[in-house]
Coordinates of N, CA and C and ligand atoms in Angstrom, one line a residue:
X1 N 91.7 93.5 92.6 CA 92.9 93.5 93.5 C 92.4 92.8 94.9
X2 N 93.4 92.1 95.5 CA 93.0 91.4 96.8 C 92.9 92.5 97.9
X3 N 92.4 92.1 99.0 CA 92.2 93.0 100.2 C 93.4 93.6 100.6
X4 N 93.4 95.0 100.8 CA 94.6 95.7 101.3 C 94.3 96.2 102.7
X5 N 94.9 95.6 103.7 CA 94.8 96.0 105.1 C 96.1 96.6 105.5
X6 N 96.1 98.0 105.6 CA 97.4 98.7 105.7 C 97.4 99.6 107.0
X7 N 98.6 99.7 107.6 CA 98.8 100.7 108.6 C 100.0 101.6 108.1
X8 N 99.9 102.9 108.4 CA 100.9 103.9 108.2 C 101.6 104.1 109.5
X9 N 103.0 104.0 109.5 CA 103.8 104.2 110.7 C 104.8 105.3 110.4
X10 N 105.2 105.9 111.5 CA 106.3 106.9 111.3 C 106.2 108.0 112.3
X11 N 107.2 108.8 112.5 CA 107.2 109.9 113.4 C 106.2 111.0 113.1
X12 N 105.8 111.8 114.0 CA 104.9 113.0 113.7 C 105.6 113.8 112.6
X13 N 104.8 114.2 111.6 CA 105.3 115.1 110.6 C 106.1 114.4 109.5
X14 N 106.1 113.0 109.5 CA 106.9 112.3 108.4 C 106.1 112.4 107.1
X15 N 104.8 112.6 107.2 CA 104.0 112.7 105.9 C 103.0 111.6 105.8
X16 N 102.6 111.0 106.9 CA 101.6 110.0 106.9 C 100.2 110.5 106.4
X17 N 99.8 111.6 106.9 CA 98.5 112.1 106.4 C 98.5 112.6 105.0
X18 N 99.7 113.1 104.6 CA 99.9 113.6 103.2 C 99.8 112.4 102.2
X19 N 100.4 111.3 102.6 CA 100.4 110.1 101.7 C 99.0 109.4 101.8
X20 N 98.4 109.5 103.0 CA 97.1 108.8 103.1 C 96.1 109.4 102.2
X21 N 96.1 110.8 102.0 CA 95.1 111.4 101.1 C 95.3 110.8 99.7
X22 N 96.6 110.6 99.3 CA 96.8 110.1 97.9 C 96.4 108.6 97.8
X23 N 96.7 107.8 98.9 CA 96.4 106.4 98.8 C 94.9 106.2 98.8
X24 N 94.2 107.0 99.5 CA 92.7 106.9 99.6 C 92.2 107.2 98.2
X25 N 92.7 108.2 97.5 CA 92.3 108.4 96.1 C 92.6 107.2 95.2
X26 N 93.8 106.7 95.4 CA 94.3 105.5 94.5 C 93.4 104.3 94.7
X27 N 93.2 103.9 95.9 CA 92.6 102.6 96.2 C 91.2 102.6 96.8
X28 N 90.7 103.8 97.1 CA 89.3 103.9 97.6 C 89.2 103.2 99.0
X29 N 90.2 103.2 99.8 CA 90.1 102.5 101.1 C 89.5 103.3 102.1
X30 N 88.7 102.7 103.0 CA 88.2 103.5 104.2 C 89.5 103.9 105.0
X31 N 89.5 105.1 105.5 CA 90.7 105.7 106.1 C 90.3 106.1 107.6
X32 N 91.1 105.5 108.5 CA 90.9 105.9 109.9 C 92.2 106.5 110.5
X33 N 92.2 107.7 110.8 CA 93.3 108.4 111.4 C 92.9 108.7 112.8
X34 N 93.6 108.0 113.8 CA 93.2 108.2 115.2 C 93.3 109.6 115.7
X35 N 94.4 110.3 115.2 CA 94.6 111.7 115.6 C 93.4 112.5 115.2
X36 N 92.9 112.3 113.9 CA 91.7 113.1 113.4 C 90.5 112.7 114.2
X37 N 90.3 111.4 114.5 CA 89.1 111.0 115.3 C 89.1 111.6 116.6
X38 N 90.3 111.7 117.3 CA 90.4 112.3 118.6 C 90.1 113.8 118.6
X39 N 90.7 114.5 117.6 CA 90.5 115.9 117.5 C 89.0 116.2 117.2
X40 N 88.3 115.4 116.4 CA 86.9 115.6 116.2 C 86.1 115.4 117.5
X41 N 86.5 114.4 118.2 CA 85.8 114.1 119.5 C 86.0 115.2 120.5
X42 N 87.2 115.8 120.5 CA 87.5 116.9 121.4 C 86.7 118.1 121.0
X43 N 86.6 118.4 119.7 CA 85.8 119.5 119.2 C 84.4 119.4 119.5
X44 N 83.9 118.1 119.5 CA 82.4 117.9 119.7 C 82.1 117.7 121.2
X45 N 83.2 117.6 122.0 CA 83.0 117.5 123.5 C 82.4 116.2 123.9
X46 N 82.6 115.1 123.2 CA 82.1 113.8 123.5 C 82.9 113.2 124.7
X47 N 82.5 112.1 125.3 CA 83.2 111.5 126.4 C 84.6 111.1 126.0
X48 N 84.7 110.5 124.8 CA 86.1 110.2 124.3 C 86.9 111.5 124.3
X49 N 86.4 112.5 123.7 CA 87.1 113.8 123.6 C 87.5 114.3 125.0
X50 N 86.6 114.2 125.9 CA 86.9 114.8 127.3 C 88.1 114.0 127.9
X51 N 88.1 112.7 127.7 CA 89.2 111.9 128.3 C 90.5 112.2 127.5
X52 N 90.4 112.4 126.2 CA 91.6 112.5 125.4 C 92.3 113.9 125.5
X53 N 91.4 114.9 125.6 CA 91.9 116.3 125.5 C 93.2 116.7 126.2
X54 N 93.3 116.4 127.5 CA 94.5 116.9 128.2 C 95.7 116.1 127.7
X55 N 95.6 114.9 127.3 CA 96.7 114.1 126.9 C 97.2 114.5 125.5
X56 N 96.3 114.7 124.6 CA 96.6 115.2 123.2 C 97.3 116.5 123.3
X57 N 96.8 117.4 124.1 CA 97.3 118.7 124.3 C 98.8 118.7 124.7
X58 N 99.1 117.7 125.6 CA 100.5 117.6 126.1 C 101.4 116.8 125.2
X59 N 100.8 116.2 124.1 CA 101.6 115.4 123.2 C 101.8 113.9 123.8
X60 N 101.0 113.5 124.7 CA 101.1 112.2 125.3 C 100.1 111.3 124.6
X61 N 100.3 110.0 124.7 CA 99.3 109.0 124.1 C 98.1 108.9 125.0
X62 N 97.0 108.6 124.4 CA 95.8 108.3 125.2 C 95.9 106.8 125.5
X63 N 95.3 106.3 126.6 CA 95.4 104.9 127.0 C 95.0 103.9 125.9
X64 N 95.7 102.8 125.8 CA 95.5 101.8 124.8 C 94.0 101.3 124.7
X65 N 93.4 101.1 125.9 CA 92.0 100.5 125.9 C 91.0 101.5 125.3
X66 N 91.3 102.8 125.5 CA 90.4 103.9 124.9 C 90.5 103.8 123.4
X67 N 91.7 103.9 122.9 CA 91.8 104.0 121.4 C 91.6 102.6 120.7
X68 N 91.9 101.5 121.4 CA 91.6 100.2 120.8 C 90.1 100.0 120.6
X69 N 89.3 100.6 121.5 CA 87.8 100.5 121.4 C 87.3 101.2 120.1
X70 N 88.0 102.4 119.9 CA 87.6 103.2 118.7 C 87.9 102.4 117.4
X71 N 89.0 101.7 117.4 CA 89.4 100.9 116.1 C 88.5 99.7 116.0
X72 N 88.2 99.0 117.1 CA 87.4 97.8 117.1 C 86.0 98.1 116.5
X73 N 85.5 99.3 116.9 CA 84.2 99.8 116.4 C 84.2 99.9 114.9
X74 N 85.3 100.5 114.4 CA 85.4 100.7 112.9 C 85.5 99.3 112.2
X75 N 86.3 98.4 112.8 CA 86.4 97.0 112.2 C 85.1 96.3 112.2
X76 N 84.3 96.5 113.2 CA 83.0 95.9 113.3 C 81.9 96.6 112.5
X77 N 82.2 97.8 111.9 CA 81.1 98.5 111.3 C 80.7 98.0 109.9
X78 N 81.5 97.1 109.4 CA 81.2 96.5 108.0 C 81.9 97.3 106.9
X79 N 82.2 98.6 107.1 CA 82.7 99.4 106.0 C 84.2 99.1 105.7
X80 N 84.9 98.4 106.7 CA 86.3 98.0 106.4 C 86.5 96.6 106.0
X81 N 85.4 95.9 105.6 CA 85.4 94.5 105.3 C 86.3 94.2 104.2
X82 N 86.5 95.1 103.2 CA 87.3 94.8 102.0 C 88.6 95.5 102.0
X83 N 89.0 96.0 103.2 CA 90.3 96.6 103.3 C 90.2 97.9 104.1
X84 N 91.4 98.5 104.5 CA 91.4 99.7 105.3 C 92.8 100.3 105.3
X85 N 92.8 101.6 105.6 CA 94.1 102.3 105.8 C 94.1 102.9 107.2
X86 N 94.9 102.5 108.1 CA 95.0 103.1 109.4 C 96.2 104.0 109.5
X87 N 96.0 105.2 110.1 CA 97.0 106.2 110.2 C 97.1 106.6 111.7
X88 N 98.3 106.4 112.3 CA 98.4 106.8 113.7 C 98.0 105.7 114.7
X89 N 97.6 104.5 114.1 CA 97.3 103.3 114.9 C 97.8 102.1 114.2
X90 N 98.5 101.2 114.8 CA 98.9 101.2 116.2 C 100.1 102.1 116.5
X91 N 100.2 102.4 117.8 CA 101.2 103.3 118.3 C 102.0 102.7 119.5
X92 N 101.6 101.6 119.9 CA 102.3 100.8 121.0 C 102.2 99.4 120.6
X93 N 103.1 98.6 121.2 CA 103.1 97.1 121.0 C 101.7 96.6 121.4
X94 N 101.2 97.1 122.5 CA 99.9 96.6 123.0 C 98.8 96.9 121.9
X95 N 98.8 98.0 121.3 CA 97.8 98.3 120.2 C 98.1 97.4 119.0
X96 N 99.3 97.1 118.7 CA 99.6 96.2 117.5 C 99.1 94.8 117.8
X97 N 99.3 94.4 119.0 CA 98.8 93.0 119.4 C 97.3 93.0 119.3
X98 N 96.6 94.1 119.8 CA 95.2 94.1 119.7 C 94.7 94.0 118.2
X99 N 95.4 94.8 117.4 CA 95.0 94.8 116.0 C 95.2 93.4 115.3
X100 N 96.3 92.8 115.6 CA 96.6 91.5 115.0 C 95.6 90.5 115.5
X101 N 95.2 90.5 116.8 CA 94.2 89.6 117.4 C 92.8 89.8 116.8
X102 N 92.5 91.1 116.6 CA 91.1 91.4 116.1 C 91.0 91.0 114.7
X103 N 92.1 91.1 113.9 CA 92.0 90.7 112.5 C 92.0 89.1 112.4
X104 N 92.8 88.5 113.2 CA 92.9 87.0 113.2 C 91.5 86.4 113.6
X105 N 90.8 87.0 114.6 CA 89.5 86.5 115.0 C 88.5 86.7 113.9
X106 N 88.8 87.5 112.9 CA 87.9 87.7 111.8 C 88.4 87.0 110.5
X107 N 89.4 86.2 110.7 CA 89.9 85.4 109.6 C 90.7 86.3 108.6
X108 N 91.3 87.4 109.1 CA 92.0 88.4 108.2 C 93.4 88.6 108.7
X109 N 94.2 89.3 108.0 CA 95.5 89.6 108.5 C 96.0 91.0 107.9
X110 N 97.0 91.5 108.4 CA 97.5 92.8 107.9 C 98.3 92.5 106.6
X111 N 98.2 93.4 105.6 CA 98.9 93.3 104.4 C 100.3 93.8 104.6
X112 N 100.4 95.0 105.2 CA 101.8 95.6 105.4 C 101.7 96.8 106.3
X113 N 102.8 97.0 107.0 CA 103.0 98.3 107.8 C 103.9 99.2 107.0
X114 N 103.4 100.3 106.6 CA 104.2 101.2 105.7 C 104.9 102.3 106.6
X115 N 106.2 102.2 106.7 CA 106.9 103.1 107.6 C 107.4 104.3 106.7
X116 N 107.0 105.5 107.0 CA 107.5 106.7 106.4 C 108.4 107.3 107.4
X117 N 109.7 107.4 107.1 CA 110.7 107.8 108.2 C 111.2 109.2 107.8
X118 N 111.5 110.0 108.8 CA 112.2 111.3 108.6 C 112.9 111.7 109.9
X119 N 114.1 112.3 109.8 CA 114.8 112.7 111.0 C 114.1 113.8 111.8
X120 N 114.5 113.9 113.1 CA 113.8 114.8 114.0 C 113.8 116.3 113.5
X121 N 115.0 116.7 113.0 CA 115.1 118.2 112.7 C 114.2 118.5 111.5
X122 N 114.0 117.6 110.6 CA 113.1 117.8 109.4 C 111.7 117.8 109.9
X123 N 111.3 116.9 110.8 CA 110.0 116.9 111.4 C 109.6 118.2 112.1
X124 N 110.5 118.7 112.8 CA 110.3 120.0 113.6 C 110.1 121.1 112.6
X125 N 110.9 121.1 111.5 CA 110.7 122.2 110.5 C 109.3 122.1 109.8
X126 N 108.9 120.8 109.5 CA 107.7 120.6 108.8 C 106.5 121.0 109.7
X127 N 106.5 120.6 110.9 CA 105.3 120.8 111.8 C 105.1 122.3 112.2
X128 N 106.3 123.0 112.2 CA 106.1 124.4 112.6 C 105.4 125.2 111.4
X129 N 105.5 124.6 110.2 CA 104.9 125.3 109.0 C 103.6 124.6 108.5
X130 N 103.2 123.6 109.2 CA 102.0 122.9 108.7 C 100.7 123.7 109.0
X131 N 99.8 123.7 108.0 CA 98.4 124.2 108.2 C 97.4 123.2 107.7
X132 N 96.3 123.1 108.4 CA 95.3 122.1 108.0 C 93.9 122.8 107.9
X133 N 93.1 122.3 107.0 CA 91.8 123.0 106.8 C 90.8 122.5 107.9
X134 N 89.9 123.4 108.3 CA 89.0 123.0 109.4 C 87.9 122.0 109.0
X135 N 87.7 122.0 107.7 CA 86.6 121.1 107.3 C 87.0 119.7 107.1
X136 N 88.0 119.4 106.4 CA 88.4 118.0 106.2 C 89.8 117.6 106.5
X137 N 90.6 118.6 107.1 CA 91.9 118.2 107.5 C 92.9 118.2 106.4
X138 N 92.6 118.8 105.2 CA 93.6 118.8 104.1 C 94.8 119.5 104.6
X139 N 96.0 118.9 104.2 CA 97.3 119.4 104.8 C 98.1 120.3 103.8
X140 N 98.7 121.3 104.3 CA 99.5 122.2 103.6 C 100.8 122.5 104.4
X141 N 101.8 123.2 103.7 CA 102.9 123.7 104.4 C 103.2 125.1 103.9
X142 N 103.4 126.1 104.8 CA 103.5 127.5 104.4 C 104.6 127.7 103.4
X143 N 105.7 126.9 103.4 CA 106.8 127.1 102.5 C 106.8 126.1 101.4
X144 N 106.7 124.8 101.7 CA 106.9 123.8 100.7 C 105.7 123.4 99.9
X145 N 104.5 123.7 100.5 CA 103.2 123.3 99.8 C 102.1 124.3 100.2
X146 N 102.3 125.6 99.8 CA 101.4 126.6 100.3 C 100.1 126.5 99.4
X147 N 98.9 126.9 100.0 CA 97.7 127.0 99.3 C 97.7 128.1 98.3
X148 N 96.9 128.1 97.2 CA 96.9 129.1 96.2 C 96.6 130.5 96.9
X149 N 95.6 130.5 97.8 CA 95.2 131.7 98.5 C 95.5 131.5 100.0
X150 N 96.3 132.4 100.5 CA 96.8 132.3 101.9 C 95.6 132.0 102.9
X151 N 95.8 131.0 103.7 CA 94.8 130.8 104.8 C 93.5 130.1 104.3
X152 N 93.4 129.7 103.0 CA 92.2 129.1 102.5 C 92.5 127.8 101.8
X153 N 91.7 126.7 102.1 CA 92.0 125.4 101.5 C 91.6 125.4 100.0
X154 N 92.6 124.9 99.2 CA 92.4 124.8 97.7 C 91.2 123.9 97.4
X155 N 91.0 122.8 98.3 CA 90.1 121.7 97.9 C 88.7 122.0 98.3
X156 N 88.5 122.7 99.5 CA 87.1 122.9 99.9 C 86.8 124.3 100.4
X157 N 87.8 125.2 100.2 CA 87.5 126.7 100.5 C 87.5 127.0 102.0
X158 N 87.7 126.0 102.9 CA 87.5 126.3 104.3 C 88.8 126.9 104.9
X159 N 88.7 127.4 106.1 CA 89.8 128.1 106.7 C 91.0 127.2 107.1
X160 N 92.2 127.7 107.0 CA 93.4 126.9 107.4 C 93.8 127.3 108.8
X161 N 94.1 126.3 109.6 CA 94.6 126.7 111.0 C 95.9 125.9 111.3
X162 N 96.5 126.3 112.4 CA 97.7 125.5 112.9 C 97.2 124.6 114.1
X163 N 97.6 123.4 114.1 CA 97.1 122.5 115.2 C 97.7 122.9 116.5
X164 N 96.9 122.8 117.6 CA 97.4 123.2 118.9 C 98.7 122.4 119.3
X165 N 98.7 121.1 118.9 CA 99.9 120.3 119.3 C 101.1 120.5 118.4
X166 N 101.1 121.4 117.5 CA 102.2 121.7 116.6 C 103.1 122.9 117.2
X167 N 102.8 123.3 118.5 CA 103.7 124.2 119.1 C 105.1 123.5 119.4
X168 N 106.2 124.2 119.2 CA 107.5 123.6 119.3 C 107.7 122.7 120.5
X169 N 107.3 123.1 121.7 CA 107.5 122.3 122.9 C 106.7 121.0 122.9
X170 N 105.5 121.1 122.3 CA 104.7 119.9 122.2 C 105.2 118.9 121.2
X171 N 105.7 119.5 120.1 CA 106.3 118.7 119.0 C 107.5 117.9 119.6
X172 N 108.3 118.5 120.4 CA 109.5 117.8 121.0 C 109.0 116.7 121.9
X173 N 107.9 116.9 122.7 CA 107.3 115.9 123.5 C 106.8 114.7 122.7
X174 N 106.1 115.0 121.6 CA 105.5 114.0 120.7 C 106.6 113.2 120.1
X175 N 107.7 113.8 119.7 CA 108.9 113.1 119.2 C 109.5 112.1 120.2
X176 N 109.6 112.6 121.4 CA 110.1 111.7 122.5 C 109.2 110.5 122.7
X177 N 107.9 110.8 122.7 CA 106.9 109.7 122.9 C 107.0 108.7 121.7
X178 N 107.2 109.2 120.5 CA 107.4 108.4 119.4 C 108.6 107.4 119.5
X179 N 109.7 108.0 119.9 CA 110.9 107.2 120.0 C 110.8 106.1 121.1
X180 N 110.2 106.5 122.2 CA 110.1 105.6 123.3 C 109.0 104.5 123.1
X181 N 107.8 104.9 122.6 CA 106.7 104.0 122.7 C 106.3 103.4 121.3
X182 N 106.5 104.2 120.2 CA 106.0 103.7 118.9 C 107.2 103.1 118.1
X183 N 108.4 103.7 118.2 CA 109.5 103.2 117.3 C 109.7 101.6 117.5
X184 N 109.5 101.1 118.7 CA 109.7 99.6 118.8 C 108.8 98.8 117.9
X185 N 107.8 99.4 117.3 CA 106.9 98.7 116.4 C 107.6 98.4 115.1
X186 N 108.7 99.2 114.8 CA 109.4 99.0 113.5 C 110.0 97.6 113.5
X187 N 110.7 97.3 114.6 CA 111.3 95.9 114.7 C 110.1 94.9 114.8
X188 N 109.1 95.2 115.5 CA 108.0 94.2 115.8 C 107.4 93.8 114.4
X189 N 107.2 94.8 113.5 CA 106.6 94.5 112.2 C 107.6 93.9 111.3
X190 N 108.9 94.3 111.4 CA 110.0 93.7 110.6 C 110.1 92.2 110.9
X191 N 110.1 91.9 112.2 CA 110.2 90.4 112.6 C 109.0 89.6 112.0
X192 N 107.9 90.2 111.8 CA 106.8 89.5 111.2 C 106.7 89.6 109.7
X193 N 107.7 90.1 109.1 CA 107.8 90.2 107.6 C 106.8 91.2 107.0
X194 N 106.3 92.2 107.8 CA 105.3 93.1 107.3 C 105.7 94.5 107.0
X195 N 107.0 94.8 107.4 CA 107.4 96.2 107.4 C 107.9 96.5 105.9
X196 N 107.5 97.7 105.5 CA 108.0 98.3 104.2 C 108.4 99.7 104.5
X197 N 109.7 100.0 104.2 CA 110.2 101.3 104.6 C 110.2 102.3 103.4
X198 N 109.9 103.6 103.7 CA 110.0 104.6 102.7 C 110.7 105.8 103.3
X199 N 111.5 106.5 102.4 CA 112.3 107.6 102.9 C 111.4 108.9 102.8
X200 N 111.0 109.3 104.0 CA 110.0 110.5 104.0 C 110.7 111.8 103.7
X201 N 112.0 111.8 103.5 CA 112.6 113.1 103.1 C 112.6 113.4 101.6
X202 N 112.1 112.4 100.9 CA 111.9 112.7 99.4 C 110.6 113.5 99.2
X203 N 110.4 113.9 98.0 CA 109.2 114.8 97.8 C 108.0 113.9 98.0
X204 N 106.8 114.6 98.3 CA 105.6 113.8 98.4 C 105.3 113.0 97.2
X205 N 105.6 113.5 96.0 CA 105.3 112.7 94.8 C 106.2 111.4 94.7
X206 N 107.5 111.6 95.1 CA 108.4 110.4 95.1 C 107.9 109.4 96.1
X207 N 107.6 109.9 97.3 CA 107.2 108.9 98.4 C 105.9 108.2 97.9
X208 N 105.0 108.9 97.3 CA 103.8 108.3 96.8 C 104.0 107.3 95.8
X209 N 104.9 107.6 94.8 CA 105.1 106.6 93.7 C 105.8 105.3 94.2
X210 N 106.6 105.5 95.2 CA 107.3 104.3 95.8 C 106.3 103.5 96.6
X211 N 105.4 104.1 97.3 CA 104.4 103.3 98.1 C 103.5 102.6 97.1
X212 N 103.1 103.3 96.0 CA 102.2 102.7 95.0 C 102.8 101.5 94.4
X213 N 104.1 101.6 94.1 CA 104.8 100.5 93.4 C 104.9 99.3 94.4
X214 N 105.2 99.6 95.7 CA 105.2 98.5 96.6 C 103.9 97.8 96.8
X215 N 102.8 98.6 96.8 CA 101.5 98.0 97.0 C 101.1 97.2 95.8
X216 N 101.5 97.6 94.6 CA 101.2 96.9 93.4 C 101.9 95.5 93.4
X217 N 103.2 95.5 93.9 CA 103.9 94.3 94.0 C 103.2 93.3 95.0
X218 N 102.8 93.9 96.2 CA 102.2 93.1 97.2 C 100.9 92.5 96.7
X219 N 100.1 93.3 95.9 CA 98.8 92.8 95.4 C 99.1 91.7 94.4
X220 N 100.2 91.8 93.5 CA 100.5 90.7 92.6 C 100.9 89.5 93.3
X221 N 101.7 89.6 94.3 CA 102.2 88.4 95.1 C 101.0 87.7 95.7
X222 N 100.0 88.5 96.2 CA 98.8 87.9 96.8 C 98.0 87.1 95.9
X223 N 98.1 87.4 94.5 CA 97.3 86.7 93.5 C 98.0 85.5 93.0
X224 N 99.3 85.4 93.2 CA 100.0 84.2 92.7 C 99.6 82.9 93.4
Ligands
AP5_301 P1 98.3 112.3 115.0 O1 97.3 113.2 114.5 O2 98.3 110.9 114.6 O3 99.7 113.0 114.8 P2 101.2 112.4 114.4 O4 101.3 110.9 114.3 O5 102.0 113.1 115.4 O6 101.3 112.7 113.0 P3 101.0 114.1 112.3 O7 99.6 114.2 111.9 O8 101.6 115.2 113.1 O9 102.0 114.0 111.0 P4 101.9 113.2 109.6 O10 103.0 112.2 109.6 O11 100.5 112.9 109.3 O12 102.4 114.4 108.7 P5 101.7 115.3 107.6 O13 101.3 114.5 106.4 O14 100.6 116.1 108.2 O15 98.2 112.2 116.7 C1 98.0 113.4 117.4 C2 97.8 113.0 118.9 O16 96.6 112.1 119.1 C3 99.0 112.1 119.5 O17 100.0 113.0 120.0 C4 98.2 111.4 120.7 O18 98.0 112.3 121.8 C5 96.9 111.1 120.1 N1 96.8 109.8 119.4 C6 96.6 109.5 118.1 N2 96.6 108.2 117.8 C7 96.8 107.6 119.0 C8 97.0 106.2 119.4 N3 96.9 105.2 118.4 N4 97.2 105.9 120.6 C9 97.3 106.9 121.6 N5 97.2 108.2 121.3 C10 96.9 108.6 120.0 O19 102.9 116.3 107.1 C11 103.5 117.2 108.0 C12 103.9 118.5 107.3 O20 104.9 118.2 106.4 C13 102.8 119.1 106.4 O21 102.9 120.5 106.4 C14 103.1 118.6 105.0 O22 102.6 119.5 104.0 C15 104.6 118.4 105.0 N6 105.1 117.3 104.2 C16 104.5 116.0 104.2 N7 105.3 115.2 103.4 C17 106.3 116.0 103.0 C18 107.5 115.7 102.1 N8 107.7 114.5 101.6 N9 108.4 116.7 101.9 C19 108.2 117.9 102.5 N10 107.1 118.3 103.3 C20 106.2 117.3 103.5

């Protein structure tokens, strides 16, 4: 299959991380989720984490130059030379321009921006019941996707916790930030012929099979 350079786009709680787990299994792509990278940096107390912590806690975006540096490092590491899956980046037009420029300067381009969409009320319901494992960030929902044993990850046995920024008032702030700063990317990618839309209110299995079908078509087109 030809190189797959993908970004996942969509509001908080639309199911980007849920689908990313499945796509990484399908295609073996290196996966970079900027939210996970920032939460790890905060937990480790690095300089990046120190700068990001108050912003993430309030549901605001960290500055473009800070997060763009993180992604540029990953692109330069060599491990993303045959493709990648980005989740949570880009989140502003400035970040999208940085990514396009960084790829172009390496003779590469984005394959597609995969938009998983869901309405605000559904997102609020999902995030209030989300639980994640402390070891690898595997995602569950207390009602729609509970673990076999309460509070324990099915995949690695680690403890499940609620994210600090999943408190209702922070979720509302994150949604407002999404509509104001990230949603303009939907038109930006559509204008460039890169946008592929998926209805995030369908079941995780349905969303997954639709994304897989789209990626199979894109891969075939690239080989013609
Ligand atoms: P980040 O971690 O990226 O959070 P987010 O974009 O708000 O996305 P989420 O992880 O909340 O949701 P998701 O779409 O992955 O949903 P999930 O699959 O878990 O960012 C956090 C913070 O970091 C930001 O607020 C910002 O401060 C900072 N940051 C990160 N990147 C940045 C950047 N580029 N620039 C600046 N700042 C940045 O699913 C949610 C729940 O729903 C789960 O419980 C799941 O089980 C359930 N679910 C999933 N799919 C379905 C389905 N189809 N049906 C029913 N339930 C479902």
